[in-house]
Amino acid sequence: MRPEASGVGTKSEKPSSIDVSRVDEALLADLLANTTELLSLYNRDFRLTHYAARLKGLYGDAVVPGAAIWEIYPSFLDTRCRDEFLRVFQGGSAASIELPRSSGEAPRSVFVFGTANGVGIIESQGQGGRSAAEEQEHLILLHQATHDVLTGLQNRRRFGERLQEALAAIGGPKPKAALLQIDLDDFKSVNDTLGHGAGDTLLQLAAGRIRDALQDGESAYRYAGDEFAVIQLGKEQPVEAERLAGTLVKAFKDPFVINGIPVFVGSSIGIAFGPEHGTDGEQLMKAADIALYAAKTDGRGCARTFNRSMLLLLEQRENLRRSLRTALERGELYIEYQPLIRPPSSVIGFEALLRWRHPEIGIIPPSVFIPIAEADGLMDEIGRWVLEQACRQALAWPSWLTVAVNLSPAQFLSGSLTDTVAQIIDAVGIRADRIELEITETVLLEKTIDNIDTLNTLNVLGIRISLDDFGTYYSSLSYLKNFPFDTLKIDQYFIKDLEIDLKSQTIVRSIIKLAHGLGISVTAEGVETSAQARWLVEEHCDCLQGNFLGVPLGAEATSDFIRRSPSKGGRALEESNRAL
Ligand code: C2E
Ligand code: MG
Ligand code: MG
């Protein structure tokens, strides 16, 4: 039943109609499982009803019962192909139709014939009379070339082709194509902590969740690493893309169970539409990528649709990046110091908090520029500067006061952290036990074993280590078991609603008990009211930090603050204690 490759739109003498419903289903199933033809049958709604197993081997996930014809052959959205196809569909005689092809691709044609229920297609498999075995081999190679081995999804190459085809076909019955770029949140930490095997399993499970969310007209690709993409064709937009994105985000809320361990990995999604956000693949991908970036910076685990104002944000960030490179040399970075208070009223030290005074924008908080500095590889150098600067400042204070300095993951990764710290202590001439280094759990997630070594070495030097922002990230208790922490800092998230939220109270109370049981001191961050302070003191919290006790101050103001000791912060706490 192989058609002759008879050129564009050439009429054929073959019968133009067969009645699939009258063929014995078992026989048909047998035929479809074994035929070497790339055969597919569609109903009057252009939906796939029957197909040869080989077709699935070739086109993968696009081939599912109910798939629209243009998902398998997007070329049918192309005006010329469509007209020719519709002619057959509307009862015309069968025809061989040459498909438009992208550069470098071999010519492809399909044989289209009417059936009693709709239409059938047999794809021509090229010239040269391959043997069945060669055909099989050819198909396997084709599958490998177009599919990702790990997840079975179509690969980057196929993605590029399909996107191009989809965009070329726009303007037909469905005016839009949607591209969804999907990126897993925290994939890197899973890979780094649980190993690459677990990372691979996660990618497979993630691919499965994406695949399960798909409907007609949607096809999924693994684009790179932990980046996936879905192309939607022939859909009502933007509603359908937004619906799918919502489904996908939700599908990633449940934990993935890997080797028995539940792992939470969310997904962030960027959406762009062709032709309005891009008329070629590259443009559209760039737009979706910018939207994805917006989703990531909006807190991850969400979807964003591209809009022009995102370009503006990107440009601003670009500008920030450029000026950050020279901020240190130009003396635009400076440090503020926030007091750490031990009840009832002693100032025991200060936390160094970095600031950037931008000549045009003004003061930029660290939450904005530190991620940029980290991404740009500047944080190692900046971090070193902060440490040295803060140590020098501390020398101007009474010798019982400590200085706490935040470390970024980048400083750990550089591998020379302990040397750097030792050199700075030496150069400045400060006692190591006056220094406290604050790290967050993100530091521990990467290269865990090396990091234990680093922390131990710092400990041996006499430096104290605190675990910052405890309670917000993984809060894994194994860190508390394996790392020599001196202090645990409870994140302000739990402190801010301490007065009204019984759950926060229970959590904070338990963290304090837990830490004390392990011989670790506890600091509460973000104490803003006297009621919070009182509650924490009653619960035996060792140290308080927050605007109620003292806001971060410049170097000079800090010295004044110390001189006015017992400080304002100390006094505020004393008064609130008296009110008990
Ligand atoms: P962090 O280490 O948890 O610092 C405490 C943050 O809480 C500071 O924000 C501080 O200004 C703020 N804060 C203190 N008391 C209160 C309060 O009563 N209410 C509220 N709402 N906030 C309060 P800041 O200075 O914006 O710093 C944010 C984060 O940036 C820091 O969180 C730290 O993770 C990071 N950071 C700051 N300086 C450095 C640095 O030199 N190196 C590194 N790697 N990270 C830094
Ligand atoms: Mg800190
Ligand atoms: Mg903190």
Short mmCIF file of N, CA, C and O and ligand atoms in Angstrom, two decimals, residues 338 351-355 366-367 370 379 386 406-408 411 438 468-469 492 525-528 546-547 552, ligand 1:
data_model
loop_
_atom_site.label_atom_id
_atom_site.label_comp_id
_atom_site.label_asym_id
_atom_site.label_seq_id
_atom_site.Cartn_x
_atom_site.Cartn_y
_atom_site.Cartn_z
N GLN A 338 24.79 46.15 63.06
CA GLN A 338 23.58 46.06 63.87
C GLN A 338 23.90 45.36 65.19
O GLN A 338 24.49 44.27 65.18
N GLU A 351 26.48 42.73 63.97
CA GLU A 351 26.53 42.02 62.69
C GLU A 351 26.84 43.03 61.59
O GLU A 351 26.22 44.09 61.52
N ALA A 352 27.81 42.70 60.76
CA ALA A 352 28.18 43.57 59.64
C ALA A 352 27.23 43.32 58.48
O ALA A 352 27.06 42.18 58.06
N LEU A 353 26.58 44.40 58.00
CA LEU A 353 25.64 44.26 56.89
C LEU A 353 26.07 45.17 55.75
O LEU A 353 26.24 46.38 55.92
N LEU A 354 26.24 44.58 54.61
CA LEU A 354 26.81 45.30 53.46
C LEU A 354 25.78 46.19 52.78
O LEU A 354 24.61 45.82 52.67
N ARG A 355 26.21 47.33 52.32
CA ARG A 355 25.35 48.28 51.60
C ARG A 355 26.07 48.78 50.36
O ARG A 355 27.30 48.82 50.32
N PRO A 366 21.34 44.65 50.13
CA PRO A 366 22.12 43.48 49.75
C PRO A 366 21.28 42.39 49.07
O PRO A 366 21.79 41.66 48.24
N SER A 367 19.99 42.32 49.42
CA SER A 367 19.15 41.29 48.80
C SER A 367 19.06 41.50 47.29
O SER A 367 18.77 40.57 46.54
N ILE A 370 23.58 41.34 46.06
CA ILE A 370 24.42 40.17 46.34
C ILE A 370 24.16 39.01 45.37
O ILE A 370 25.11 38.40 44.87
N MET A 379 31.49 37.87 44.26
CA MET A 379 31.21 37.81 45.69
C MET A 379 32.42 37.36 46.50
O MET A 379 32.54 37.71 47.68
N VAL A 386 34.64 42.73 52.80
CA VAL A 386 33.75 42.93 53.95
C VAL A 386 34.42 42.40 55.21
O VAL A 386 34.45 43.08 56.24
N ASN A 406 28.63 37.90 57.39
CA ASN A 406 27.93 36.91 56.56
C ASN A 406 28.85 36.38 55.46
O ASN A 406 29.59 37.14 54.83
N LEU A 407 28.79 35.09 55.23
CA LEU A 407 29.57 34.50 54.14
C LEU A 407 28.63 34.06 53.04
O LEU A 407 27.54 33.56 53.31
N SER A 408 29.04 34.23 51.82
CA SER A 408 28.20 33.77 50.72
C SER A 408 28.71 32.42 50.24
O SER A 408 29.89 32.09 50.40
N GLN A 411 32.02 32.16 48.46
CA GLN A 411 33.28 32.20 49.21
C GLN A 411 33.71 30.80 49.64
O GLN A 411 34.89 30.50 49.69
N GLU A 438 28.72 33.97 59.67
CA GLU A 438 27.34 33.50 59.51
C GLU A 438 27.19 32.84 58.16
O GLU A 438 27.53 33.42 57.12
N ASP A 468 22.65 30.96 59.91
CA ASP A 468 21.76 32.11 59.74
C ASP A 468 20.42 31.67 59.17
O ASP A 468 20.32 30.62 58.54
N ASP A 469 19.41 32.48 59.38
CA ASP A 469 18.08 32.29 58.77
C ASP A 469 17.52 30.89 59.03
O ASP A 469 16.88 30.30 58.17
N GLN A 492 13.71 35.86 60.98
CA GLN A 492 12.71 36.84 61.42
C GLN A 492 11.29 36.46 61.01
O GLN A 492 10.32 36.94 61.59
N GLU A 525 16.34 36.89 65.22
CA GLU A 525 16.53 38.00 64.29
C GLU A 525 15.25 38.80 64.14
O GLU A 525 14.16 38.25 64.31
N GLY A 526 15.38 40.05 63.76
CA GLY A 526 14.20 40.85 63.41
C GLY A 526 13.25 41.12 64.56
O GLY A 526 12.04 41.13 64.36
N VAL A 527 13.79 41.35 65.75
CA VAL A 527 12.92 41.68 66.89
C VAL A 527 12.48 43.14 66.74
O VAL A 527 13.32 44.04 66.73
N GLU A 528 11.18 43.35 66.61
CA GLU A 528 10.69 44.70 66.31
C GLU A 528 9.86 45.32 67.43
O GLU A 528 9.59 46.51 67.41
N GLY A 546 17.50 43.17 66.28
CA GLY A 546 16.33 43.70 65.58
C GLY A 546 16.20 45.19 65.77
O GLY A 546 16.87 45.78 66.63
N ASN A 547 15.32 45.79 64.98
CA ASN A 547 15.20 47.23 64.99
C ASN A 547 14.73 47.78 66.34
O ASN A 547 15.02 48.92 66.69
N PRO A 552 20.68 48.88 62.05
CA PRO A 552 22.06 48.88 61.55
C PRO A 552 22.56 50.32 61.41
O PRO A 552 21.83 51.20 60.95
P1 C2E B 1 20.79 38.45 57.47
O1 C2E B 1 22.20 38.01 57.62
O2 C2E B 1 19.74 37.54 58.02
O3 C2E B 1 20.69 39.87 58.12
C1 C2E B 1 19.60 40.34 58.86
C2 C2E B 1 18.72 41.20 58.01
O4 C2E B 1 17.59 41.57 58.76
C3 C2E B 1 19.38 42.50 57.59
O5 C2E B 1 18.86 42.85 56.32
C4 C2E B 1 18.85 43.47 58.65
O6 C2E B 1 18.90 44.81 58.22
C5 C2E B 1 17.44 42.97 58.77
N1 C2E B 1 16.83 43.36 60.04
C6 C2E B 1 17.43 43.50 61.22
N2 C2E B 1 16.53 43.83 62.18
C7 C2E B 1 15.33 43.87 61.58
C8 C2E B 1 13.99 44.14 62.05
O7 C2E B 1 13.73 44.42 63.22
N3 C2E B 1 13.00 44.06 61.13
C9 C2E B 1 13.25 43.75 59.83
N4 C2E B 1 12.21 43.71 59.00
N5 C2E B 1 14.49 43.51 59.35
C10 C2E B 1 15.52 43.56 60.22
P2 C2E B 1 19.81 43.39 55.19
O8 C2E B 1 20.85 44.27 55.74
O9 C2E B 1 18.93 43.91 54.10
O10 C2E B 1 20.53 42.08 54.70
C11 C2E B 1 19.83 41.08 54.06
C12 C2E B 1 20.67 39.86 53.88
O11 C2E B 1 21.76 40.10 52.98
C13 C2E B 1 21.35 39.40 55.15
O12 C2E B 1 20.44 38.67 55.92
C14 C2E B 1 22.47 38.57 54.61
O13 C2E B 1 22.02 37.28 54.28
C15 C2E B 1 22.83 39.28 53.34
N6 C2E B 1 24.04 40.08 53.59
C16 C2E B 1 24.18 41.29 54.15
N7 C2E B 1 25.47 41.65 54.17
C17 C2E B 1 26.18 40.64 53.63
C18 C2E B 1 27.57 40.39 53.37
O14 C2E B 1 28.45 41.19 53.69
N8 C2E B 1 27.90 39.22 52.77
C19 C2E B 1 26.96 38.31 52.45
N9 C2E B 1 27.36 37.17 51.86
N10 C2E B 1 25.66 38.49 52.67
C20 C2E B 1 25.27 39.64 53.26
#
